[in-house]
CSV table of C-alpha atoms in Angstrom, one decimal:
chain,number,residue,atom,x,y,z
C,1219,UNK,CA,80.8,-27.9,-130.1
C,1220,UNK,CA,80.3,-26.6,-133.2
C,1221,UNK,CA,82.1,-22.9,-134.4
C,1222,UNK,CA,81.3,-21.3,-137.3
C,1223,UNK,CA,82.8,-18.1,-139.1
C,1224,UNK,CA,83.2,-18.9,-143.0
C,1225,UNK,CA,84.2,-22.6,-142.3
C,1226,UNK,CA,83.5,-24.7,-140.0
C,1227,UNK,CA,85.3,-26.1,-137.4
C,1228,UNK,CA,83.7,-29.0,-135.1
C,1229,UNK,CA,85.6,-29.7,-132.1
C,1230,UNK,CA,84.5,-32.4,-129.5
C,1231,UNK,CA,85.6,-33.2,-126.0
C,1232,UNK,CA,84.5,-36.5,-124.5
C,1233,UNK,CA,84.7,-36.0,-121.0
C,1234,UNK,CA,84.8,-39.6,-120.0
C,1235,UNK,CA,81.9,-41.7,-122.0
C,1236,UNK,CA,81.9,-45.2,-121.2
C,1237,UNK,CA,80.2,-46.4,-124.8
C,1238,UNK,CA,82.0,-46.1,-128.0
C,1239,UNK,CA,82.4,-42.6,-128.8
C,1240,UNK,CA,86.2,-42.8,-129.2
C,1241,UNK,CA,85.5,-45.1,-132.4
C,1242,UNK,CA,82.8,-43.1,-133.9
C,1243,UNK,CA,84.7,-39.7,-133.5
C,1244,UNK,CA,88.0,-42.0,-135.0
C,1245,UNK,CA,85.8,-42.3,-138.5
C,1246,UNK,CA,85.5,-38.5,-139.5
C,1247,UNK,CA,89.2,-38.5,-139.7
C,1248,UNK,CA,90.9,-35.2,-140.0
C,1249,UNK,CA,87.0,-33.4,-140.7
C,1250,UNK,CA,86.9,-33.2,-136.9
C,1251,UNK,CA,89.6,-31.8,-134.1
C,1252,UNK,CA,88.7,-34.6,-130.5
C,1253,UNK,CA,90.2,-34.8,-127.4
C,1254,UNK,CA,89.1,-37.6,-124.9
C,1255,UNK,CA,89.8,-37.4,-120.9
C,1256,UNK,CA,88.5,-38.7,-117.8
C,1257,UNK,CA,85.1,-36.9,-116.3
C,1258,UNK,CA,85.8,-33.3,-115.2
C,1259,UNK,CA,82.4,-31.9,-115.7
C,1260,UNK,CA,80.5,-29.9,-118.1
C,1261,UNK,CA,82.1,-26.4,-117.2
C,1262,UNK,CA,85.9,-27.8,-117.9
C,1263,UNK,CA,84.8,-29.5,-121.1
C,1264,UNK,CA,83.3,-26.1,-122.4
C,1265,UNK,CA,86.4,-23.8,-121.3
C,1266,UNK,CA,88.4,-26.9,-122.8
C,1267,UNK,CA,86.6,-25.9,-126.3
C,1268,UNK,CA,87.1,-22.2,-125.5
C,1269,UNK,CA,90.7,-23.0,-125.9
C,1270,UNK,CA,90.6,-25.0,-128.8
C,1271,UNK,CA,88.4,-22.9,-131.0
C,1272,UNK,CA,89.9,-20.5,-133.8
C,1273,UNK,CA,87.3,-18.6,-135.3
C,1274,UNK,CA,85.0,-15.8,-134.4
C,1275,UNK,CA,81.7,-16.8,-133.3
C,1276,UNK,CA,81.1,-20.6,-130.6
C,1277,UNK,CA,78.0,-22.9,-130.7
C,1278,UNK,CA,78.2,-25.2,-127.7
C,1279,UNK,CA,76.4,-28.6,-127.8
C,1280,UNK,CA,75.9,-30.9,-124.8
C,1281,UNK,CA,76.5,-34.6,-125.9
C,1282,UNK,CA,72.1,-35.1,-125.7
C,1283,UNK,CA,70.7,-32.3,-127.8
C,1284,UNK,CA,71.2,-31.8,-131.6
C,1285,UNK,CA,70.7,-28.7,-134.0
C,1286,UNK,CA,68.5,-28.5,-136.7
C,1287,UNK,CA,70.1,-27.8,-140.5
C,1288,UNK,CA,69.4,-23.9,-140.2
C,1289,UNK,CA,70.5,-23.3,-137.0
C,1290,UNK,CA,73.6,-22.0,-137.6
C,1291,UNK,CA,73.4,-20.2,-141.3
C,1292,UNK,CA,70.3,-18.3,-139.7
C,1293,UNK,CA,71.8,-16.8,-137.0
C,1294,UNK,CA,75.7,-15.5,-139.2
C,1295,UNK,CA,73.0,-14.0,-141.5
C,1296,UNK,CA,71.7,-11.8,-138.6
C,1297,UNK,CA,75.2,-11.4,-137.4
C,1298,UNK,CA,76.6,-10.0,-140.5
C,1299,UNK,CA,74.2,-7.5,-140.8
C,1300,UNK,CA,74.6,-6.3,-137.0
C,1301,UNK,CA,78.5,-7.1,-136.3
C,1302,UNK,CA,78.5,-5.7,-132.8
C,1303,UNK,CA,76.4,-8.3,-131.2
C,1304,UNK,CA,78.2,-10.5,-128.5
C,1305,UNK,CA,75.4,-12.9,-128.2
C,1306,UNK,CA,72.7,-14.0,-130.2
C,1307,UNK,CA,70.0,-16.1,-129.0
C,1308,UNK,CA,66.8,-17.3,-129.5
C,1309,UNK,CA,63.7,-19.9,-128.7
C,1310,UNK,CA,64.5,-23.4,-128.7
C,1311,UNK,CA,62.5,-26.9,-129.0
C,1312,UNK,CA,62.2,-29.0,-126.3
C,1313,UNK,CA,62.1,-32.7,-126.8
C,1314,UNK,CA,60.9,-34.8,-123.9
C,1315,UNK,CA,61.4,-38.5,-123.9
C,1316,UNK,CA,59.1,-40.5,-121.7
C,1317,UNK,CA,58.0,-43.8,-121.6
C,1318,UNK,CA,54.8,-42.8,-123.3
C,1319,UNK,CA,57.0,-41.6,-126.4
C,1320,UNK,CA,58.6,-38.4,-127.5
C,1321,UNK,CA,56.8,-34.6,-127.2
C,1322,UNK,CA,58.2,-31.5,-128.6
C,1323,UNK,CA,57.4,-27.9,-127.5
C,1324,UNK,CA,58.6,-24.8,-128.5
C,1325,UNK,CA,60.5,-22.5,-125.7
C,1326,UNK,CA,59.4,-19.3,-126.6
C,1327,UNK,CA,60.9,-16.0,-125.4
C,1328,UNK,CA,58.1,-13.6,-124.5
C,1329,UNK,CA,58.8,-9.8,-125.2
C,1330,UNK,CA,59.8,-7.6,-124.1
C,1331,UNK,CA,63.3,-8.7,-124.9
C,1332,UNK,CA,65.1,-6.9,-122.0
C,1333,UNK,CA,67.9,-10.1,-121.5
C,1334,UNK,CA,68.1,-8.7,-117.6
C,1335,UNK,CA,64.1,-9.2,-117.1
C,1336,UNK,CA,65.0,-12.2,-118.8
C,1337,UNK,CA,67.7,-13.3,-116.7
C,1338,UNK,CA,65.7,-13.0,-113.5
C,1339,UNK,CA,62.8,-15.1,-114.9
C,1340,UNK,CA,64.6,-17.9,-116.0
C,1341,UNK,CA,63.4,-17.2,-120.0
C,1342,UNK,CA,67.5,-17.0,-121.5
C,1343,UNK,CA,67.8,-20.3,-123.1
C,1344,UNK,CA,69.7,-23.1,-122.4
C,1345,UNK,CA,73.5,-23.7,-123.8
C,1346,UNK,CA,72.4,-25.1,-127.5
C,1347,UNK,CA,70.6,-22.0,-128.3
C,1348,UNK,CA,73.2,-18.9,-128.5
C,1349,UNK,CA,75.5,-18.2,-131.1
C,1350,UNK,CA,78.7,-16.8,-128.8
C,1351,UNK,CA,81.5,-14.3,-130.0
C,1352,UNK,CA,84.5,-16.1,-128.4
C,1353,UNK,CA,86.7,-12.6,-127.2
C,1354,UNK,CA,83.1,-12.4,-125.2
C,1355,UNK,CA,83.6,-15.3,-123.4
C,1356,UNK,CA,87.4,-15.1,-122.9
C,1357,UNK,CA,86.8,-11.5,-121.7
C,1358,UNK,CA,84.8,-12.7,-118.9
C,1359,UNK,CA,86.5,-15.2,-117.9
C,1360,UNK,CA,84.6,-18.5,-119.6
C,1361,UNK,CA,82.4,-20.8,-117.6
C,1362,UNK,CA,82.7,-20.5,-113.7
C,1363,UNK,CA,84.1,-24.3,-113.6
C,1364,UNK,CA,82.8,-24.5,-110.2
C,1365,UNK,CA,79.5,-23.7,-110.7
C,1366,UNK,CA,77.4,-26.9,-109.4
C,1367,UNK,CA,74.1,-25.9,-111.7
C,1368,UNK,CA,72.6,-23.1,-113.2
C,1369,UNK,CA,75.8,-22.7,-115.4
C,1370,UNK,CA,74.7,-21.1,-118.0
C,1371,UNK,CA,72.5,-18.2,-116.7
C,1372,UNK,CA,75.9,-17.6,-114.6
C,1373,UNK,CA,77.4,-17.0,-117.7
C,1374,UNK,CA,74.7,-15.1,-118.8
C,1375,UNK,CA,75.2,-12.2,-115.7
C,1376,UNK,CA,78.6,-11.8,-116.4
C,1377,UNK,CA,78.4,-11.1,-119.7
C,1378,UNK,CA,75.7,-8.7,-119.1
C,1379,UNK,CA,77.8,-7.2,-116.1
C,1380,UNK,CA,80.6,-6.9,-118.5
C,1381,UNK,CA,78.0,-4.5,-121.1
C,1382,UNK,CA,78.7,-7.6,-123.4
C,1383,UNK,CA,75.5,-7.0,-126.2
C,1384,UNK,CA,72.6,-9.7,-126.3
C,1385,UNK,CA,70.4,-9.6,-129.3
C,1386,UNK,CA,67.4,-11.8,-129.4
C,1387,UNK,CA,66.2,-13.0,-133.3
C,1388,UNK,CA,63.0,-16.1,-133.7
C,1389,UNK,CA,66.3,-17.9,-136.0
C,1390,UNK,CA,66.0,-21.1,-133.4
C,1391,UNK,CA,66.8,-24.3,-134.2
C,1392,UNK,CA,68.4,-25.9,-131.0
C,1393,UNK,CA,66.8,-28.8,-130.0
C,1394,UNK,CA,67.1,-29.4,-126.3
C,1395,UNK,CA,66.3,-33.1,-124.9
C,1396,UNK,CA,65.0,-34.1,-121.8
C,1397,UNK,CA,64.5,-37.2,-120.4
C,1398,UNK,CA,62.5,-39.1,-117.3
C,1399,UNK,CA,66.0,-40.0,-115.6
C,1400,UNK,CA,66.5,-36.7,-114.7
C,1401,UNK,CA,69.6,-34.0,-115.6
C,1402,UNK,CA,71.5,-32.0,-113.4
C,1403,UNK,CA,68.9,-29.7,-112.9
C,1404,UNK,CA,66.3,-31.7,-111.2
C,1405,UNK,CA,68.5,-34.1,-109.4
C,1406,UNK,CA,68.8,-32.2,-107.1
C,1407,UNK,CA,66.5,-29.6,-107.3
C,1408,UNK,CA,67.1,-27.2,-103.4
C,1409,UNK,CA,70.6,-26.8,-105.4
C,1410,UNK,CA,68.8,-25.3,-108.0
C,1411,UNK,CA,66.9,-23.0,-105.7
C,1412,UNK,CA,70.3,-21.9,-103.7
C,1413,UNK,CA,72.0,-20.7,-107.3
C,1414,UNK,CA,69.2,-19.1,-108.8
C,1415,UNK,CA,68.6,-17.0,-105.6
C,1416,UNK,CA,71.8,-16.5,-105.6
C,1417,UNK,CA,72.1,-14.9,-109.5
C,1418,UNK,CA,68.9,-13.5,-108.6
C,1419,UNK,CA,70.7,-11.3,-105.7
C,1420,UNK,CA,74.2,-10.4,-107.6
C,1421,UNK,CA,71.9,-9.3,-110.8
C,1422,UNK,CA,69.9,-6.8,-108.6
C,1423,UNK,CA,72.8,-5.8,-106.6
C,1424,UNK,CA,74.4,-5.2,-109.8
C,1425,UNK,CA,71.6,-2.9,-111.1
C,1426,UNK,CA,70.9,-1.3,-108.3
C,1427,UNK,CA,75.2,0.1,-108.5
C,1428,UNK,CA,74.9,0.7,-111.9
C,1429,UNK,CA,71.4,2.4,-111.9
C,1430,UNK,CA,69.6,0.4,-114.5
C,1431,UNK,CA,67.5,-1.3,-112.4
C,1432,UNK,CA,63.7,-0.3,-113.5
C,1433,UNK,CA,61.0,-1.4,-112.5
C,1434,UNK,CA,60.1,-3.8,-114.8
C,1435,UNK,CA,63.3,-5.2,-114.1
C,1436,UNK,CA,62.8,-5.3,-110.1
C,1437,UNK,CA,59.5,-7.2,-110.5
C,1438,UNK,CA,60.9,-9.4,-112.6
C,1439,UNK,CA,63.8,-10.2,-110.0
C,1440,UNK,CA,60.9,-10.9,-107.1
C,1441,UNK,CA,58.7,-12.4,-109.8
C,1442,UNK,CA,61.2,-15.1,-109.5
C,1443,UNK,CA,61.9,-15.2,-106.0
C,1444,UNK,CA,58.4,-15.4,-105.6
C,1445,UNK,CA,58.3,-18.9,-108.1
C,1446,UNK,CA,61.0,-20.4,-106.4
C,1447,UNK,CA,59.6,-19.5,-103.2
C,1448,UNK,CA,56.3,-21.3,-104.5
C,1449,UNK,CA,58.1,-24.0,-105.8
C,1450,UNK,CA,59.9,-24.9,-102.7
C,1451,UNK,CA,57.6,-24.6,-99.7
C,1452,UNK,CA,57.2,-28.4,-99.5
C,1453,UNK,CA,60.8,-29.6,-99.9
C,1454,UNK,CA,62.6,-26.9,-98.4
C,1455,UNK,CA,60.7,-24.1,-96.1
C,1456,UNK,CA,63.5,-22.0,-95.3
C,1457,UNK,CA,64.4,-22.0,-99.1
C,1458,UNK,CA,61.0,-20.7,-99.7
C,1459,UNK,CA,61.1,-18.2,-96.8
C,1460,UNK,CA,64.7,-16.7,-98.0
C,1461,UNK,CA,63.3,-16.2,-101.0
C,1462,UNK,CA,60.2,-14.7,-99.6
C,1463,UNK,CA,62.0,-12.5,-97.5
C,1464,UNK,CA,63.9,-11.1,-100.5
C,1465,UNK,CA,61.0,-9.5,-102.1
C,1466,UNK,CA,60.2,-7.7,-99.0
C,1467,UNK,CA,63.9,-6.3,-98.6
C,1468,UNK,CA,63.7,-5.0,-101.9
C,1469,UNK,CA,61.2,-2.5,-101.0
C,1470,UNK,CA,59.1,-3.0,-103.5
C,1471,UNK,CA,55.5,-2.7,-104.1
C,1472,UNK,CA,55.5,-6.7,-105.7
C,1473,UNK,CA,52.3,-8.2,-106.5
C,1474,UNK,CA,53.0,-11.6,-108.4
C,1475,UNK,CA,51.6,-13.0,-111.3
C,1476,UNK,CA,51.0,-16.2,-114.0
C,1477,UNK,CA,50.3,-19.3,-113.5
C,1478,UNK,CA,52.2,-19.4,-110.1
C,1479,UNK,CA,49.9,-16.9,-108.5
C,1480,UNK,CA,46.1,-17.5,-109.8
C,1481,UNK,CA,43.5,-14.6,-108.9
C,1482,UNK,CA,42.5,-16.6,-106.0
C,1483,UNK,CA,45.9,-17.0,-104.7
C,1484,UNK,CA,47.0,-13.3,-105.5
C,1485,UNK,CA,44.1,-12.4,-103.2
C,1486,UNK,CA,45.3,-14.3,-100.2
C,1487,UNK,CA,48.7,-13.0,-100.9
C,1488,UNK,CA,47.4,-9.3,-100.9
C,1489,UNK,CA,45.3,-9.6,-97.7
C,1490,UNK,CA,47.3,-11.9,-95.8
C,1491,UNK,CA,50.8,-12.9,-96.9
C,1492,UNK,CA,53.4,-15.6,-98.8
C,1493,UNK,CA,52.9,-17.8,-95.2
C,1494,UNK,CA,49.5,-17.7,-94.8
C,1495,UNK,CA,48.4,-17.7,-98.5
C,1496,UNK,CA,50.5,-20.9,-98.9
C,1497,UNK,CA,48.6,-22.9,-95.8
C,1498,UNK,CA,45.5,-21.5,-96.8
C,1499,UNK,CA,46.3,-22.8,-100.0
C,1500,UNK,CA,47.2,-26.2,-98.7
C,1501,UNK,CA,44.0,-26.6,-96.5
C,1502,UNK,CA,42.1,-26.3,-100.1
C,1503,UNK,CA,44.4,-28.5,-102.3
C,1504,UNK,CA,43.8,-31.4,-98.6
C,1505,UNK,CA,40.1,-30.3,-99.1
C,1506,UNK,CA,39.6,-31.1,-102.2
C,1507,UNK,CA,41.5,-34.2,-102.2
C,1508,UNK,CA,39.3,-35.5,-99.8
C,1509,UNK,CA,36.0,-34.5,-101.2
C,1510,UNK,CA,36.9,-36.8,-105.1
């Protein structure tokens, strides 16, 4: 992790490495503040920090992913012109390493830059990206240590639920690695699915109580429920039914769209259903593969 207000401060936890990270952490001498322990998990390590740092403003940074020399100075320069932000984020690269070599793509966040719309579709970005103000994070707690996946939107809710203030600025500059052996996100991916209906359900409860939940911000909740419900009919049907089923108990008019819902498929759904859309839309997909 990496906190900046003035100075810097770089604080690292290594939650049990097995290479040599003790000895290259011994060499910066007094520049750094480390602590080394046995595994306890992402969430720990990051609370861990929480308690460490001194100054005003957190950048977290998992072990795999690396900022870019800008990063930082962009985002105080935004923050000292609007001091009442709690959390500044923006688009970040993603680096994918596969056996073919290394990619890059950059994450953008569409508008408009609503951060509960956001929320629901999965578009906030990873933990690299944000700039945090740590009375924020303390106020709400820090990370939900027992949160199996998804850790970070989880975060994300309950600083929204606490009226903590998100402010979106194109200063990026957190690179964010992925790589063929998998993470924690796609190891096991029906996990995945549970949480994110999950946050998908306590965000729209949450609106619904506080009145602020538009319509924009509904469709966007059943957007995703929809996309996961897509995404999981193979591996787990009732998954994909729950999440079906959600849409229709919000009483919503929903029609889906993007790239999970082409005009052929959007058809099938309107005339006939998630169910029967998605058979229909495996007869054609067996159909095809037959016919090449």
């Amino acid at each position: 992790m990496i906190q900046c207000a003035g100075d810097v401060e770089v604080i690292v936890v290594d939650d049990g490495s097995t290479d040599d990270t003790n000895s290259v952490l011994r060499a910066y001498g007094d520049r750094i503040h480390f602590e080394s322990r046995p595994n306890r998990g992402a969430t720990k390590a990051r609370n861990r920090l929480l308690e460490l740092a001194t100054a005003e403003w957190i950048q977290y940074l998992d072990a795999d992913d690396f900022l870019l020399p800008h990063k930082i100075e962009g985002q105080l320069a935004i923050l000292n012109a609007e001091p009442d932000v709690d959390v500044l984020y923006g688009p970040v690269i993603l680096e994918w390493q596969g056996q073919s070599g290394v990619t890059t793509e950059l994450l953008e966040i569409p508008e408009p830059h609503d951060p509960w719309a956001q929320l629901a579709l999965w578009q906030l970005p990873q933990t690299g990206s944000p700039l945090f103000r740590k009375e924020a994070l303390i106020d709400v707690g820090g990370w939900r240590e027992e949160q199996p996946c998804c850790q970070e939107h989880e975060l994300y809710l309950r600083l929204l639920m606490a009226g903590k203030r998100f402010r979106y600025a194109d200063a990026g500059g957190a690179v964010y690695r992925r790589f063929e052996t998998g993470t924690l996100s796609t190891t096991n991916i029906a996990r995945v699915w549970r949480e994110r209906l999950k946050i998908e359900g306590r965000l729209e409860v949450h609106l619904r109580e506080a009145g602020l939940l538009t319509l924009s911000r509904q469709w966007a909740i059943n957007q995703a429920r929809f996309e996961i419900a897509r995404s999981a009919w193979h591996e787990a049907r009732g998954i994909a039914v729950e999440a079906h089923a959600a849409i229709g108990n919000s009483g919503a008019d929903f029609m889906p769209q993007g790239t999970a819902a082409p005009a052929g498929y959007r058809a099938l759904y309107r005339l006939l259903g998630f169910s029967a859309a998605e058979h229909i839309a495996d007869a054609t997909r067996s159909l095809r593969s037959v016919l090449s």
